[in-house]
Amino acid sequence: MNVRTLVIEDEPLALRTLTDFAKEFAWLEIIGTASDGLSAVRLIDELQPQLIFLDVQIPEITGLEVLRRIKYQPFIVFTTAFDDYAMTAFEFEAIDYLQKPFGLERFRQTVERVERRIKTVSVQSVQGNNE
C-alpha cells in the first residue's frame, strides 16, 4: 500500500522534518510539496494525493481556505504551531493535528492513525462494492 502524500509547509525546517520523518515509512510516498496556499490548491487538485500534511498559517491563503477551495478531498493531517485551529481541523474531518514542534514518536503515532483510517475506508469501499 503506497499512500500518495503532499506536504504543504512554508517553513523550510518544518518541511524538511516532515519529509525526513515520512521517509521512515516506506508506504508514504511524497509526491510533492507546496509552500503557499494557492500552490497547494493547484497541486492537490492536479496530483490528487491520498494524504496531505497541511500547515494552517501559510502565505497567500490559509490552510483552512485551501480546504474550502479544493475539489479533490484527501485525508488531512494538520501541522501547526498553534492550538487555536484544532476544533476547526476536526470539522474538516482531519485525521490528526500535529502541533509543532513534534518529534518522530508523535509523528509515528499520527502515521499509525493514518494507516488505520485508510485501511478502514478501503475495507468499507470493498464491502460496499460487494453488496
Coordinates of N, CA, C and O in Angstrom, one line a residue:
M1 N 0.8 -1.2 0.0 CA 0.0 0.0 0.0 C 0.9 1.2 0.0 O 1.6 1.5 1.0
N2 N 0.9 2.0 -1.1 CA 1.6 3.3 -1.1 C 0.5 4.3 -1.0 O -0.5 4.3 -1.7
V3 N 0.8 5.3 -0.2 CA -0.1 6.4 0.0 C 0.6 7.7 -0.5 O 1.6 8.2 0.0
R4 N 0.0 8.2 -1.6 CA 0.5 9.4 -2.3 C 0.2 10.6 -1.3 O -0.9 10.8 -1.0
T5 N 1.3 11.3 -1.0 CA 1.3 12.3 0.1 C 1.9 13.6 -0.4 O 2.9 13.6 -1.1
L6 N 1.2 14.7 -0.1 CA 1.6 16.0 -0.4 C 1.9 16.8 0.9 O 1.1 16.7 1.9
V7 N 3.0 17.5 1.0 CA 3.3 18.2 2.2 C 3.2 19.7 1.9 O 3.9 20.2 1.0
I8 N 2.4 20.4 2.7 CA 2.2 21.9 2.5 C 2.7 22.6 3.7 O 2.1 22.5 4.8
E9 N 3.8 23.2 3.5 CA 4.5 23.8 4.7 C 5.4 24.9 4.2 O 6.2 24.7 3.2
D10 N 5.4 26.1 4.8 CA 6.2 27.3 4.3 C 7.5 27.4 5.1 O 8.4 28.1 4.6
E11 N 7.6 26.7 6.2 CA 8.9 26.8 7.0 C 9.9 25.7 6.5 O 9.5 24.6 6.6
P12 N 11.0 26.1 6.0 CA 12.0 25.1 5.5 C 12.3 24.0 6.5 O 12.4 22.8 6.1
L13 N 12.6 24.4 7.7 CA 12.9 23.4 8.7 C 11.8 22.4 9.0 O 12.0 21.2 9.0
A14 N 10.6 22.9 9.1 CA 9.4 22.0 9.3 C 9.2 21.2 8.1 O 8.8 20.0 8.2
L15 N 9.4 21.7 6.9 CA 9.2 20.9 5.7 C 10.2 19.8 5.6 O 9.9 18.6 5.4
R16 N 11.5 20.1 6.0 CA 12.5 19.1 6.0 C 12.2 18.0 7.0 O 12.3 16.8 6.8
T17 N 11.7 18.4 8.2 CA 11.4 17.5 9.3 C 10.3 16.5 8.8 O 10.4 15.3 9.0
L18 N 9.2 17.1 8.2 CA 8.1 16.2 7.8 C 8.6 15.3 6.7 O 8.2 14.1 6.8
T19 N 9.3 15.7 5.7 CA 9.7 14.8 4.7 C 10.7 13.8 5.2 O 10.7 12.6 4.8
D20 N 11.6 14.2 6.1 CA 12.6 13.2 6.6 C 11.8 12.2 7.5 O 12.1 11.0 7.4
F21 N 10.9 12.6 8.3 CA 10.1 11.6 9.1 C 9.3 10.7 8.2 O 9.2 9.5 8.5
A22 N 8.8 11.2 7.1 CA 8.0 10.4 6.2 C 8.8 9.3 5.6 O 8.3 8.2 5.3
K23 N 10.1 9.6 5.4 CA 11.0 8.6 4.8 C 11.1 7.3 5.7 O 11.5 6.3 5.2
E24 N 10.8 7.5 6.9 CA 10.8 6.3 7.9 C 9.8 5.3 7.6 O 9.8 4.2 8.1
F25 N 8.8 5.7 6.7 CA 7.6 4.8 6.4 C 7.6 4.6 4.9 O 7.1 5.5 4.2
A26 N 8.0 3.5 4.5 CA 8.2 3.3 3.0 C 6.9 3.4 2.3 O 6.9 3.8 1.1
W27 N 5.8 3.2 2.9 CA 4.5 3.3 2.2 C 4.0 4.7 2.0 O 3.0 5.0 1.3
L28 N 4.6 5.7 2.7 CA 4.3 7.1 2.5 C 5.1 7.6 1.3 O 6.4 7.7 1.4
E29 N 4.5 7.9 0.2 CA 5.2 8.4 -1.0 C 5.0 9.9 -1.2 O 3.9 10.3 -1.5
I30 N 6.0 10.7 -0.9 CA 5.9 12.1 -1.0 C 5.9 12.4 -2.5 O 6.9 12.2 -3.2
I31 N 4.8 13.0 -3.0 CA 4.7 13.2 -4.5 C 4.9 14.7 -4.8 O 4.9 15.1 -5.9
G32 N 5.0 15.5 -3.7 CA 5.2 17.0 -3.9 C 5.1 17.8 -2.7 O 4.7 17.2 -1.6
T33 N 5.5 19.0 -2.8 CA 5.4 20.0 -1.6 C 4.9 21.3 -2.2 O 5.1 21.6 -3.4
A34 N 4.3 22.1 -1.3 CA 3.9 23.4 -1.6 C 4.2 24.3 -0.4 O 4.2 23.8 0.7
S35 N 4.6 25.5 -0.7 CA 4.9 26.5 0.4 C 3.9 27.6 0.5 O 4.1 28.5 1.4
D36 N 2.9 27.6 -0.3 CA 1.8 28.6 -0.1 C 0.5 28.0 -0.5 O 0.4 27.0 -1.1
G37 N -0.6 28.7 -0.1 CA -1.9 28.2 -0.2 C -2.4 28.0 -1.6 O -3.1 27.0 -2.0
L38 N -2.1 29.0 -2.5 CA -2.6 28.9 -3.9 C -1.9 27.7 -4.6 O -2.6 27.0 -5.4
S39 N -0.6 27.5 -4.4 CA 0.1 26.4 -5.0 C -0.5 25.1 -4.4 O -0.6 24.1 -5.2
A40 N -0.8 25.1 -3.2 CA -1.4 23.9 -2.5 C -2.7 23.5 -3.2 O -2.9 22.3 -3.5
V41 N -3.6 24.5 -3.4 CA -4.9 24.2 -4.1 C -4.6 23.5 -5.5 O -5.2 22.5 -5.8
R42 N -3.7 24.1 -6.2 CA -3.4 23.7 -7.6 C -2.9 22.2 -7.5 O -3.3 21.3 -8.2
L43 N -1.9 22.0 -6.6 CA -1.3 20.7 -6.6 C -2.2 19.6 -6.1 O -2.2 18.5 -6.5
I44 N -3.0 19.9 -5.1 CA -4.0 18.9 -4.6 C -4.9 18.5 -5.7 O -5.2 17.3 -5.9
D45 N -5.5 19.5 -6.4 CA -6.4 19.1 -7.5 C -5.8 18.4 -8.7 O -6.4 17.6 -9.3
E46 N -4.5 18.8 -8.9 CA -3.8 18.2 -10.1 C -3.3 16.8 -9.7 O -3.4 15.8 -10.5
L47 N -2.6 16.6 -8.6 CA -1.9 15.4 -8.2 C -2.8 14.4 -7.5 O -2.5 13.2 -7.4
Q48 N -3.9 14.9 -6.9 CA -4.9 14.1 -6.1 C -4.2 13.1 -5.1 O -4.3 11.9 -5.2
P49 N -3.5 13.7 -4.2 CA -2.8 12.9 -3.2 C -3.9 12.2 -2.3 O -5.0 12.8 -2.1
Q50 N -3.6 11.1 -1.7 CA -4.5 10.5 -0.8 C -4.4 11.1 0.6 O -5.3 11.1 1.4
L51 N -3.2 11.7 0.9 CA -3.0 12.3 2.2 C -2.2 13.7 2.0 O -1.3 13.8 1.2
I52 N -2.6 14.7 2.8 CA -1.8 15.9 2.9 C -1.5 16.2 4.3 O -2.3 16.0 5.2
F53 N -0.3 16.7 4.5 CA 0.2 17.3 5.7 C 0.1 18.8 5.5 O 0.7 19.3 4.6
L54 N -0.8 19.5 6.2 CA -1.2 20.9 5.9 C -0.9 21.8 7.1 O -1.5 21.7 8.1
D55 N 0.0 22.8 6.8 CA 0.2 23.8 7.8 C -1.0 24.8 7.7 O -1.6 25.0 6.6
V56 N -1.4 25.4 8.8 CA -2.6 26.3 8.8 C -2.2 27.7 8.3 O -2.8 28.3 7.5
Q57 N -1.1 28.2 8.9 CA -0.7 29.6 8.5 C 0.4 29.5 7.4 O 1.6 29.3 7.7
I58 N 0.0 29.7 6.2 CA 0.9 29.7 5.1 C 0.6 30.9 4.2 O -0.5 31.5 4.3
P59 N 1.5 31.4 3.4 CA 1.3 32.6 2.6 C 0.2 32.4 1.6 O -0.2 31.3 1.2
E60 N -0.3 33.5 1.1 CA -1.4 33.6 0.0 C -2.8 33.4 0.7 O -3.5 34.3 0.8
I61 N -3.1 32.2 1.0 CA -4.3 31.9 1.7 C -4.0 30.8 2.8 O -3.0 30.1 2.7
T62 N -4.8 30.8 3.8 CA -4.6 29.9 4.9 C -4.8 28.4 4.5 O -5.5 28.1 3.5
G63 N -4.3 27.5 5.3 CA -4.6 26.1 5.1 C -6.1 25.8 5.1 O -6.6 24.9 4.4
L64 N -6.8 26.5 6.0 CA -8.3 26.3 6.1 C -8.9 26.7 4.8 O -9.9 26.0 4.3
E65 N -8.5 27.8 4.2 CA -9.0 28.3 2.9 C -8.7 27.3 1.8 O -9.5 27.1 0.9
V66 N -7.5 26.7 1.9 CA -7.1 25.7 0.9 C -8.2 24.6 0.9 O -8.7 24.2 -0.2
L67 N -8.6 24.2 2.0 CA -9.6 23.1 2.1 C -10.9 23.5 1.6 O -11.7 22.7 1.1
R68 N -11.3 24.8 1.7 CA -12.5 25.3 1.2 C -12.5 25.3 -0.3 O -13.6 25.3 -0.9
R69 N -11.4 25.5 -0.9 CA -11.3 25.7 -2.4 C -11.0 24.5 -3.2 O -11.3 24.4 -4.4
I70 N -10.5 23.4 -2.6 CA -10.1 22.3 -3.4 C -11.4 21.5 -3.8 O -12.4 21.5 -3.1
K71 N -11.2 20.8 -5.0 CA -12.3 20.0 -5.5 C -12.1 18.5 -5.0 O -13.0 17.8 -4.7
Y72 N -10.8 18.1 -5.0 CA -10.4 16.8 -4.6 C -10.3 16.7 -3.1 O -9.7 17.6 -2.5
Q73 N -10.8 15.7 -2.4 CA -10.7 15.6 -1.0 C -9.8 14.5 -0.4 O -10.2 13.3 -0.4
P74 N -8.6 14.9 -0.1 CA -7.7 13.9 0.5 C -7.9 13.7 2.0 O -8.6 14.5 2.6
F75 N -7.2 12.7 2.6 CA -7.1 12.7 4.1 C -6.2 13.8 4.5 O -5.3 14.2 3.8
I76 N -6.5 14.4 5.7 CA -5.8 15.6 6.1 C -5.2 15.4 7.5 O -5.8 14.9 8.4
V77 N -3.9 15.8 7.6 CA -3.2 15.9 8.9 C -2.8 17.4 9.0 O -2.0 17.8 8.1
F78 N -3.3 18.1 10.0 CA -2.8 19.5 10.2 C -1.5 19.5 10.9 O -1.3 18.7 11.8
T79 N -0.6 20.4 10.5 CA 0.6 20.7 11.2 C 0.7 22.2 11.5 O 0.7 23.0 10.5
T80 N 0.8 22.5 12.7 CA 0.8 24.0 13.0 C 1.4 24.2 14.4 O 1.4 23.3 15.2
A81 N 1.9 25.4 14.6 CA 2.4 25.7 15.9 C 1.3 26.2 16.9 O 1.6 26.5 18.1
F82 N 0.1 26.3 16.4 CA -1.0 26.9 17.2 C -2.0 25.9 17.5 O -2.4 25.1 16.6
D83 N -2.6 26.0 18.7 CA -3.6 25.0 19.1 C -5.0 25.6 18.8 O -6.0 25.0 18.9
D84 N -5.1 26.9 18.3 CA -6.3 27.6 18.1 C -7.2 27.0 17.0 O -8.4 27.2 17.0
Y85 N -6.6 26.2 16.1 CA -7.4 25.6 15.0 C -7.8 24.2 15.2 O -8.4 23.6 14.2
A86 N -7.6 23.6 16.3 CA -7.9 22.2 16.5 C -9.3 21.9 16.3 O -9.7 20.9 15.6
M87 N -10.2 22.6 16.8 CA -11.7 22.3 16.6 C -12.0 22.5 15.1 O -12.8 21.6 14.6
T88 N -11.6 23.5 14.5 CA -11.9 23.6 13.1 C -11.3 22.5 12.2 O -11.9 22.0 11.3
A89 N -10.1 22.0 12.6 CA -9.5 20.9 11.9 C -10.4 19.7 11.9 O -10.5 19.1 10.9
F90 N -11.0 19.4 13.0 CA -11.8 18.2 13.1 C -13.1 18.5 12.4 O -13.8 17.5 12.0
E91 N -13.6 19.7 12.2 CA -14.7 20.0 11.4 C -14.5 19.6 9.9 O -15.4 19.2 9.2
F92 N -13.2 19.6 9.5 CA -12.8 19.2 8.2 C -12.4 17.7 8.2 O -11.9 17.2 7.2
E93 N -12.7 17.0 9.3 CA -12.5 15.6 9.4 C -11.0 15.2 9.3 O -10.7 14.2 8.7
A94 N -10.2 16.0 9.9 CA -8.8 15.8 9.9 C -8.5 14.5 10.7 O -9.2 14.2 11.7
I95 N -7.5 13.7 10.2 CA -7.1 12.5 10.9 C -6.4 12.9 12.2 O -6.5 12.2 13.2
D96 N -5.5 13.9 12.1 CA -4.8 14.3 13.3 C -4.4 15.7 13.2 O -4.5 16.4 12.2
Y97 N -3.8 16.2 14.3 CA -3.4 17.6 14.5 C -2.1 17.6 15.1 O -2.0 17.4 16.3
L98 N -1.0 17.8 14.4 CA 0.3 17.8 14.9 C 0.7 19.2 15.3 O 0.8 20.1 14.4
Q99 N 0.9 19.4 16.5 CA 1.3 20.7 17.0 C 2.9 20.8 17.0 O 3.5 20.0 17.7
K100 N 3.4 21.8 16.3 CA 4.9 22.0 16.3 C 5.4 22.6 17.6 O 4.6 23.4 18.2
P101 N 6.5 22.2 18.0 CA 7.4 21.2 17.4 C 7.0 19.8 17.8 O 6.5 19.6 19.0
F102 N 7.1 18.9 17.0 CA 6.8 17.5 17.3 C 8.0 16.6 16.9 O 8.8 17.0 16.1
G103 N 8.1 15.5 17.6 CA 9.2 14.6 17.3 C 8.8 13.4 16.5 O 7.6 13.2 16.2
L104 N 9.7 12.5 16.3 CA 9.4 11.3 15.5 C 8.4 10.4 16.1 O 7.5 9.9 15.4
E105 N 8.4 10.3 17.4 CA 7.4 9.4 18.1 C 6.0 9.9 17.9 O 5.1 9.2 17.6
R106 N 5.8 11.2 18.0 CA 4.5 11.8 17.8 C 4.1 11.6 16.3 O 2.9 11.3 16.0
F107 N 5.0 11.8 15.4 CA 4.8 11.7 14.0 C 4.4 10.2 13.7 O 3.4 9.9 13.0
R108 N 5.1 9.3 14.4 CA 4.8 7.8 14.2 C 3.3 7.5 14.6 O 2.6 6.8 14.0
Q109 N 2.9 8.1 15.7 CA 1.5 7.9 16.2 C 0.5 8.4 15.1 O -0.5 7.8 14.9
T110 N 0.8 9.6 14.6 CA 0.0 10.1 13.5 C -0.1 9.2 12.3 O -1.2 8.9 11.8
V111 N 1.1 8.7 11.9 CA 1.1 7.8 10.7 C 0.4 6.5 11.0 O -0.3 6.0 10.1
E112 N 0.5 6.0 12.2 CA -0.3 4.8 12.5 C -1.8 5.1 12.4 O -2.6 4.3 12.0
R113 N -2.2 6.3 12.9 CA -3.6 6.7 12.8 C -4.1 6.8 11.4 O -5.2 6.4 11.0
V114 N -3.2 7.4 10.5 CA -3.5 7.5 9.1 C -3.7 6.1 8.5 O -4.6 5.8 7.7
E115 N -2.7 5.2 8.8 CA -2.8 3.8 8.3 C -4.1 3.1 8.6 O -4.8 2.5 7.8
R116 N -4.5 3.3 9.9 CA -5.8 2.6 10.3 C -7.0 3.2 9.6 O -7.8 2.5 9.1
R117 N -7.0 4.6 9.4 CA -8.1 5.2 8.7 C -8.2 4.8 7.3 O -9.3 4.5 6.8
I118 N -7.0 4.7 6.6 CA -7.0 4.4 5.2 C -7.5 2.9 5.0 O -8.3 2.6 4.2
K119 N -7.0 2.0 5.9 CA -7.4 0.6 5.8 C -8.9 0.5 6.1 O -9.6 -0.3 5.4
T120 N -9.5 1.3 7.1 CA -10.9 1.2 7.4 C -11.7 1.6 6.2 O -12.7 1.0 5.8
V121 N -11.3 2.7 5.5 CA -12.0 3.2 4.4 C -11.9 2.2 3.2 O -12.9 2.0 2.5
S122 N -10.8 1.6 3.0 CA -10.6 0.7 2.0 C -11.5 -0.6 2.2 O -12.1 -1.0 1.2
V123 N -11.6 -1.0 3.4 CA -12.4 -2.2 3.7 C -13.9 -1.8 3.5 O -14.6 -2.6 2.9
Q124 N -14.3 -0.6 3.9 CA -15.7 -0.2 3.7 C -16.0 -0.1 2.2 O -17.1 -0.4 1.8
S125 N -15.0 0.4 1.4 CA -15.3 0.5 0.0 C -15.4 -0.9 -0.7 O -16.3 -1.1 -1.5
V126 N -14.6 -1.8 -0.3 CA -14.7 -3.2 -0.8 C -16.0 -3.8 -0.4 O -16.7 -4.4 -1.2
Q127 N -16.4 -3.6 0.9 CA -17.7 -4.2 1.4 C -18.9 -3.6 0.7 O -19.8 -4.2 0.3
G128 N -18.8 -2.3 0.4 CA -19.9 -1.6 -0.3 C -20.0 -2.0 -1.7 O -21.1 -2.1 -2.2
N129 N -18.9 -2.3 -2.3 CA -18.9 -2.8 -3.7 C -19.5 -4.2 -3.8 O -19.9 -4.7 -4.9
N130 N -19.4 -5.0 -2.7 CA -19.8 -6.4 -2.8 C -21.3 -6.5 -2.4 O -21.8 -7.6 -2.5
E131 N -21.9 -5.5 -2.0 CA -23.3 -5.6 -1.6 C -24.3 -5.5 -2.8 O -24.0 -5.0 -3.8

